Amino acid sequence: TVAFSGILAVAATFIVTQGEIDLSFPSIMGLSAWVFAATYSSMGNFPLSFVLCLGVGLLLGLLNGVVITKVGVPSIVLTIGTMFLWRGLIHVLVEGQSITLDQLDGTIWNSLLVGKFAGYVPAQFIWFIGIAIVLGLIYRRHRFGSHVLFVGDNPASARMVGIDTDMVKIKCFVLMGAMSAIAGLLSLAFNQSFFPTHGGSMLLPTLSAVFIGGTSVFGGKGTIWGTFMGVLIMGSLETGIVALGLTGFWYQFIAGLTIV
């Protein structure tokens, strides 16, 4: 179950490294998942449904990035607004109704997304590992990752040496939108049903993993490896709480205490 918040967390690391924040990704995750569920349930075409799902995530991420950089709206203000905007749109579209995806069960697509690798390793965790490795290499070994760290540390100096700081930020928000769509699709395949609240519980574990992992909210410093460990810590909390004999009602309290 840590794979869903983990995929979101490694993408959010890029945004937080720049001293920005995105609170709208749970709603982007939900809206992208609804697009997939609505398309697949009516047409049964997985490739088309996937492209539309990913396209919505990319578009909404692009919208966030453009408004933040070109209009000048602070990221926390804008993404609070879009968080409610896209979630409200979901409620308007579905009117409280869920969508079941029983026809996805048993297909090769479902096995690739959330099946069992070698009989016991969840496929979604393999996807999480792969995405974390790729984004980790980009973050530390690619020019774009260096630009992200440089812009987060000192945007004025970054502009002076010729880095397009606006474009770097826009790309990070687009990446967040894409990963929100992928996480939405994986969780949708795992549950085989869509609910209007889809993705709504991802905000706390995702951002918690980023901050616990050592990424600075002031920008210019971060680590994908730290985020990966933060994901595992947050993912183990709920299981650990139950193993200690406490009820699940303690989860948010202990998670908040861990973050503080």
CSV table of C-alpha atoms in Angstrom, one decimal:
chain,number,residue,atom,x,y,z
A,1,THR,CA,0.0,0.0,0.0
A,2,VAL,CA,3.0,2.4,0.4
A,3,ALA,CA,3.5,2.4,-3.4
A,4,PHE,CA,0.6,4.9,-4.1
A,5,SER,CA,1.8,7.6,-1.7
A,6,GLY,CA,5.4,6.7,-2.6
A,7,ILE,CA,5.0,7.5,-6.2
A,8,LEU,CA,3.5,10.8,-5.2
A,9,ALA,CA,6.2,11.6,-2.7
A,10,VAL,CA,9.2,11.2,-5.0
A,11,ALA,CA,7.5,13.7,-7.4
A,12,ALA,CA,6.6,16.0,-4.6
A,13,THR,CA,10.3,16.1,-3.6
A,14,PHE,CA,11.1,18.0,-6.7
A,15,ILE,CA,8.5,20.7,-5.9
A,16,VAL,CA,9.4,21.0,-2.2
A,17,THR,CA,13.1,21.3,-3.2
A,18,GLN,CA,12.2,24.5,-5.0
A,19,GLY,CA,10.6,25.9,-1.9
A,20,GLU,CA,7.1,25.4,-3.4
A,21,ILE,CA,4.2,23.2,-2.3
A,22,ASP,CA,1.4,21.3,-4.1
A,23,LEU,CA,-1.7,20.5,-2.1
A,24,SER,CA,-3.8,19.7,-5.1
A,25,PHE,CA,-2.3,16.4,-6.1
A,26,PRO,CA,-4.9,14.2,-4.2
A,27,SER,CA,-7.6,15.9,-6.3
A,28,ILE,CA,-5.6,15.6,-9.5
A,29,MET,CA,-5.2,11.9,-8.6
A,30,GLY,CA,-9.0,11.6,-8.1
A,31,LEU,CA,-10.0,13.4,-11.3
A,32,SER,CA,-7.5,11.4,-13.4
A,33,ALA,CA,-8.8,8.2,-12.0
A,34,TRP,CA,-12.3,9.2,-12.7
A,35,VAL,CA,-11.4,9.9,-16.4
A,36,PHE,CA,-9.9,6.4,-16.6
A,37,ALA,CA,-12.8,4.7,-14.8
A,38,ALA,CA,-15.5,6.5,-16.9
A,39,THR,CA,-13.7,5.8,-20.2
A,40,TYR,CA,-12.8,2.1,-19.4
A,41,SER,CA,-16.2,1.2,-18.0
A,42,SER,CA,-18.0,2.5,-21.1
A,43,MET,CA,-15.5,1.5,-23.9
A,44,GLY,CA,-13.3,-1.2,-22.4
A,45,ASN,CA,-10.3,0.3,-24.1
A,46,PHE,CA,-7.3,0.3,-21.7
A,47,PRO,CA,-4.7,2.2,-23.9
A,48,LEU,CA,-7.2,5.0,-24.7
A,49,SER,CA,-8.3,5.2,-21.0
A,50,PHE,CA,-4.7,5.3,-19.9
A,51,VAL,CA,-3.7,8.1,-22.3
A,52,LEU,CA,-6.7,10.2,-21.3
A,53,CYS,CA,-5.9,9.6,-17.6
A,54,LEU,CA,-2.3,10.6,-18.0
A,55,GLY,CA,-3.3,13.5,-20.2
A,56,VAL,CA,-5.5,15.0,-17.5
A,57,GLY,CA,-2.7,14.7,-14.9
A,58,LEU,CA,-0.3,16.4,-17.2
A,59,LEU,CA,-2.7,19.2,-18.1
A,60,LEU,CA,-3.7,20.0,-14.5
A,61,GLY,CA,0.0,19.9,-13.4
A,62,LEU,CA,0.8,22.3,-16.3
A,63,LEU,CA,-2.0,24.6,-15.2
A,64,ASN,CA,-0.6,24.8,-11.7
A,65,GLY,CA,2.8,25.5,-12.9
A,66,VAL,CA,1.9,28.2,-15.4
A,67,VAL,CA,-0.4,30.1,-13.0
A,68,ILE,CA,2.2,30.0,-10.3
A,69,THR,CA,5.1,31.2,-12.4
A,70,LYS,CA,3.4,33.4,-15.0
A,71,VAL,CA,0.6,35.0,-13.0
A,72,GLY,CA,2.5,35.0,-9.7
A,73,VAL,CA,0.0,33.3,-7.4
A,74,PRO,CA,1.8,31.7,-4.5
A,75,SER,CA,1.8,27.9,-4.8
A,76,ILE,CA,0.2,27.3,-1.5
A,77,VAL,CA,-2.7,29.6,-2.3
A,78,LEU,CA,-3.3,28.3,-5.8
A,79,THR,CA,-3.1,24.6,-4.9
A,80,ILE,CA,-5.5,25.0,-2.0
A,81,GLY,CA,-7.9,26.5,-4.5
A,82,THR,CA,-7.3,23.8,-7.2
A,83,MET,CA,-7.5,21.1,-4.5
A,84,PHE,CA,-11.1,22.1,-3.8
A,85,LEU,CA,-11.8,23.0,-7.4
A,86,TRP,CA,-11.0,19.6,-8.9
A,87,ARG,CA,-12.5,17.7,-6.0
A,88,GLY,CA,-15.7,19.7,-6.4
A,89,LEU,CA,-15.7,19.0,-10.1
A,90,ILE,CA,-15.5,15.2,-9.3
A,91,HIS,CA,-18.5,15.5,-7.0
A,92,VAL,CA,-20.5,17.4,-9.6
A,93,LEU,CA,-19.6,14.9,-12.3
A,94,VAL,CA,-20.4,11.7,-10.4
A,95,GLU,CA,-23.1,13.0,-8.0
A,96,GLY,CA,-21.9,10.7,-5.2
A,97,GLN,CA,-21.9,7.6,-7.4
A,98,SER,CA,-19.1,5.1,-7.5
A,99,ILE,CA,-17.8,3.2,-10.6
A,100,THR,CA,-16.9,-0.5,-10.4
A,101,LEU,CA,-14.3,-1.9,-12.7
A,102,ASP,CA,-15.0,-5.6,-12.5
A,103,GLN,CA,-14.1,-6.1,-16.1
A,104,LEU,CA,-10.5,-5.1,-15.4
A,105,ASP,CA,-10.1,-8.1,-13.1
A,106,GLY,CA,-8.1,-11.0,-14.7
A,107,THR,CA,-6.8,-8.9,-17.6
A,108,ILE,CA,-3.1,-8.6,-18.5
A,109,TRP,CA,-3.3,-4.9,-17.7
A,110,ASN,CA,-4.4,-5.6,-14.1
A,111,SER,CA,-1.7,-8.1,-13.7
A,112,LEU,CA,0.9,-5.7,-14.9
A,113,LEU,CA,-0.3,-2.9,-12.7
A,114,VAL,CA,-1.2,-4.6,-9.4
A,115,GLY,CA,-0.5,-8.3,-9.9
A,116,LYS,CA,2.0,-10.4,-8.0
A,117,PHE,CA,5.6,-10.6,-9.3
A,118,ALA,CA,7.2,-14.0,-8.7
A,119,GLY,CA,4.0,-15.0,-6.8
A,120,TYR,CA,4.3,-12.6,-3.9
A,121,VAL,CA,5.8,-9.2,-4.7
A,122,PRO,CA,3.1,-6.6,-5.5
A,123,ALA,CA,3.6,-5.2,-9.0
A,124,GLN,CA,2.7,-1.7,-7.7
A,125,PHE,CA,5.7,-1.8,-5.4
A,126,ILE,CA,7.9,-2.7,-8.4
A,127,TRP,CA,6.5,0.3,-10.2
A,128,PHE,CA,7.3,2.5,-7.2
A,129,ILE,CA,10.9,1.2,-7.0
A,130,GLY,CA,11.4,1.8,-10.7
A,131,ILE,CA,10.0,5.3,-10.6
A,132,ALA,CA,12.0,6.2,-7.5
A,133,ILE,CA,15.2,5.0,-9.2
A,134,VAL,CA,14.6,6.9,-12.4
A,135,LEU,CA,13.6,10.1,-10.6
A,136,GLY,CA,16.4,9.7,-8.2
A,137,LEU,CA,18.9,9.5,-11.0
A,138,ILE,CA,17.4,12.6,-12.6
A,139,TYR,CA,17.4,14.4,-9.3
A,140,ARG,CA,21.1,13.8,-8.6
A,141,ARG,CA,22.8,12.9,-11.9
A,142,HIS,CA,20.9,14.9,-14.6
A,143,ARG,CA,21.2,18.6,-15.5
A,144,PHE,CA,17.5,19.1,-14.8
A,145,GLY,CA,17.9,17.8,-11.2
A,146,SER,CA,20.8,20.2,-10.8
A,147,HIS,CA,18.6,23.0,-12.0
A,148,VAL,CA,15.9,22.1,-9.5
A,149,LEU,CA,18.4,22.2,-6.6
A,150,PHE,CA,19.9,25.5,-7.9
A,151,VAL,CA,16.6,27.2,-8.4
A,152,GLY,CA,15.4,26.1,-4.9
A,153,ASP,CA,18.6,27.4,-3.3
A,154,ASN,CA,18.9,30.8,-5.0
A,155,PRO,CA,16.5,31.6,-7.9
A,156,ALA,CA,18.0,35.0,-8.6
A,157,SER,CA,21.5,33.5,-9.1
A,158,ALA,CA,20.0,30.7,-11.2
A,159,ARG,CA,18.4,33.3,-13.5
A,160,MET,CA,21.8,35.1,-13.7
A,161,VAL,CA,23.6,32.1,-15.1
A,162,GLY,CA,20.9,31.5,-17.7
A,163,ILE,CA,18.5,29.0,-16.1
A,164,ASP,CA,14.9,29.4,-17.1
A,165,THR,CA,13.6,29.2,-13.5
A,166,ASP,CA,9.9,29.4,-14.6
A,167,MET,CA,10.3,26.5,-16.9
A,168,VAL,CA,12.0,24.4,-14.3
A,169,LYS,CA,9.1,25.0,-11.9
A,170,ILE,CA,6.5,24.3,-14.5
A,171,LYS,CA,8.2,21.0,-15.4
A,172,CYS,CA,8.2,20.0,-11.7
A,173,PHE,CA,4.4,20.6,-11.4
A,174,VAL,CA,3.8,18.7,-14.7
A,175,LEU,CA,5.8,15.8,-13.2
A,176,MET,CA,3.6,16.0,-10.1
A,177,GLY,CA,0.5,15.9,-12.3
A,178,ALA,CA,1.8,12.9,-14.2
A,179,MET,CA,2.7,10.9,-11.1
A,180,SER,CA,-0.7,11.8,-9.6
A,181,ALA,CA,-2.4,10.2,-12.6
A,182,ILE,CA,-0.2,7.1,-12.4
A,183,ALA,CA,-0.8,6.7,-8.7
A,184,GLY,CA,-4.5,7.2,-9.3
A,185,LEU,CA,-4.5,4.5,-11.9
A,186,LEU,CA,-2.6,2.0,-9.8
A,187,SER,CA,-4.9,2.5,-6.8
A,188,LEU,CA,-7.9,2.3,-9.0
A,189,ALA,CA,-6.7,-1.1,-10.4
A,190,PHE,CA,-5.9,-2.2,-6.9
A,191,ASN,CA,-9.4,-1.5,-5.5
A,192,GLN,CA,-11.2,-2.1,-8.9
A,193,SER,CA,-13.6,0.7,-8.1
A,194,PHE,CA,-13.8,4.5,-8.1
A,195,PHE,CA,-15.2,6.6,-5.3
A,196,PRO,CA,-15.6,10.4,-5.3
A,197,THR,CA,-13.1,10.5,-2.4
A,198,HIS,CA,-10.5,8.7,-4.5
A,199,GLY,CA,-7.0,9.9,-3.5
A,200,GLY,CA,-8.3,12.1,-0.7
A,201,SER,CA,-6.2,10.3,2.0
A,202,MET,CA,-2.9,10.7,0.2
A,203,LEU,CA,-2.0,14.2,1.4
A,204,LEU,CA,-0.8,13.3,4.9
A,205,PRO,CA,1.4,10.3,4.1
A,206,THR,CA,2.9,11.8,0.9
A,207,LEU,CA,4.0,15.2,2.3
A,208,SER,CA,5.0,13.6,5.6
A,209,ALA,CA,7.4,11.2,3.8
A,210,VAL,CA,9.0,14.2,1.9
A,211,PHE,CA,9.6,16.2,5.1
A,212,ILE,CA,10.7,13.2,7.3
A,213,GLY,CA,13.1,12.3,4.5
A,214,GLY,CA,15.0,15.5,4.9
A,215,THR,CA,13.8,17.7,2.0
A,216,SER,CA,14.0,21.3,3.2
A,217,VAL,CA,10.7,23.3,2.9
A,218,PHE,CA,13.0,26.3,2.3
A,219,GLY,CA,14.3,24.8,-0.9
A,220,GLY,CA,17.7,23.9,-2.3
A,221,LYS,CA,18.1,20.6,-0.4
A,222,GLY,CA,16.6,17.2,-0.7
A,223,THR,CA,17.0,13.6,-1.3
A,224,ILE,CA,15.0,10.9,-3.1
A,225,TRP,CA,16.5,8.2,-0.9
A,226,GLY,CA,15.4,10.1,2.2
A,227,THR,CA,11.9,10.4,0.7
A,228,PHE,CA,11.9,6.6,0.0
A,229,MET,CA,12.8,5.9,3.6
A,230,GLY,CA,10.1,8.4,4.8
A,231,VAL,CA,7.5,6.5,2.7
A,232,LEU,CA,8.5,3.2,4.4
A,233,ILE,CA,8.3,4.9,7.8
A,234,MET,CA,4.9,6.4,7.3
A,235,GLY,CA,3.7,3.2,5.7
A,236,SER,CA,4.8,1.1,8.6
A,237,LEU,CA,3.1,3.3,11.2
A,238,GLU,CA,-0.4,2.1,10.8
A,239,THR,CA,0.6,-1.6,10.8
A,240,GLY,CA,2.8,-0.9,13.8
A,241,ILE,CA,0.0,0.9,15.7
A,242,VAL,CA,-2.3,-2.1,15.2
A,243,ALA,CA,0.5,-4.5,16.2
A,244,LEU,CA,0.9,-2.6,19.4
A,245,GLY,CA,-2.7,-3.3,20.2
A,246,LEU,CA,-4.0,0.3,19.6
A,247,THR,CA,-6.9,1.1,17.4
A,248,GLY,CA,-6.6,2.7,14.0
A,249,PHE,CA,-8.0,5.9,15.5
A,250,TRP,CA,-4.5,6.6,16.8
A,251,TYR,CA,-3.0,6.8,13.3
A,252,GLN,CA,-3.4,10.5,12.6
A,253,PHE,CA,-2.3,11.5,16.1
A,254,ILE,CA,0.9,9.4,16.0
A,255,ALA,CA,1.6,10.4,12.3
A,256,GLY,CA,1.3,14.1,13.3
A,257,LEU,CA,3.6,13.5,16.3
A,258,THR,CA,6.2,11.8,14.0
A,259,ILE,CA,6.2,14.7,11.7
A,260,VAL,CA,6.6,17.3,14.5
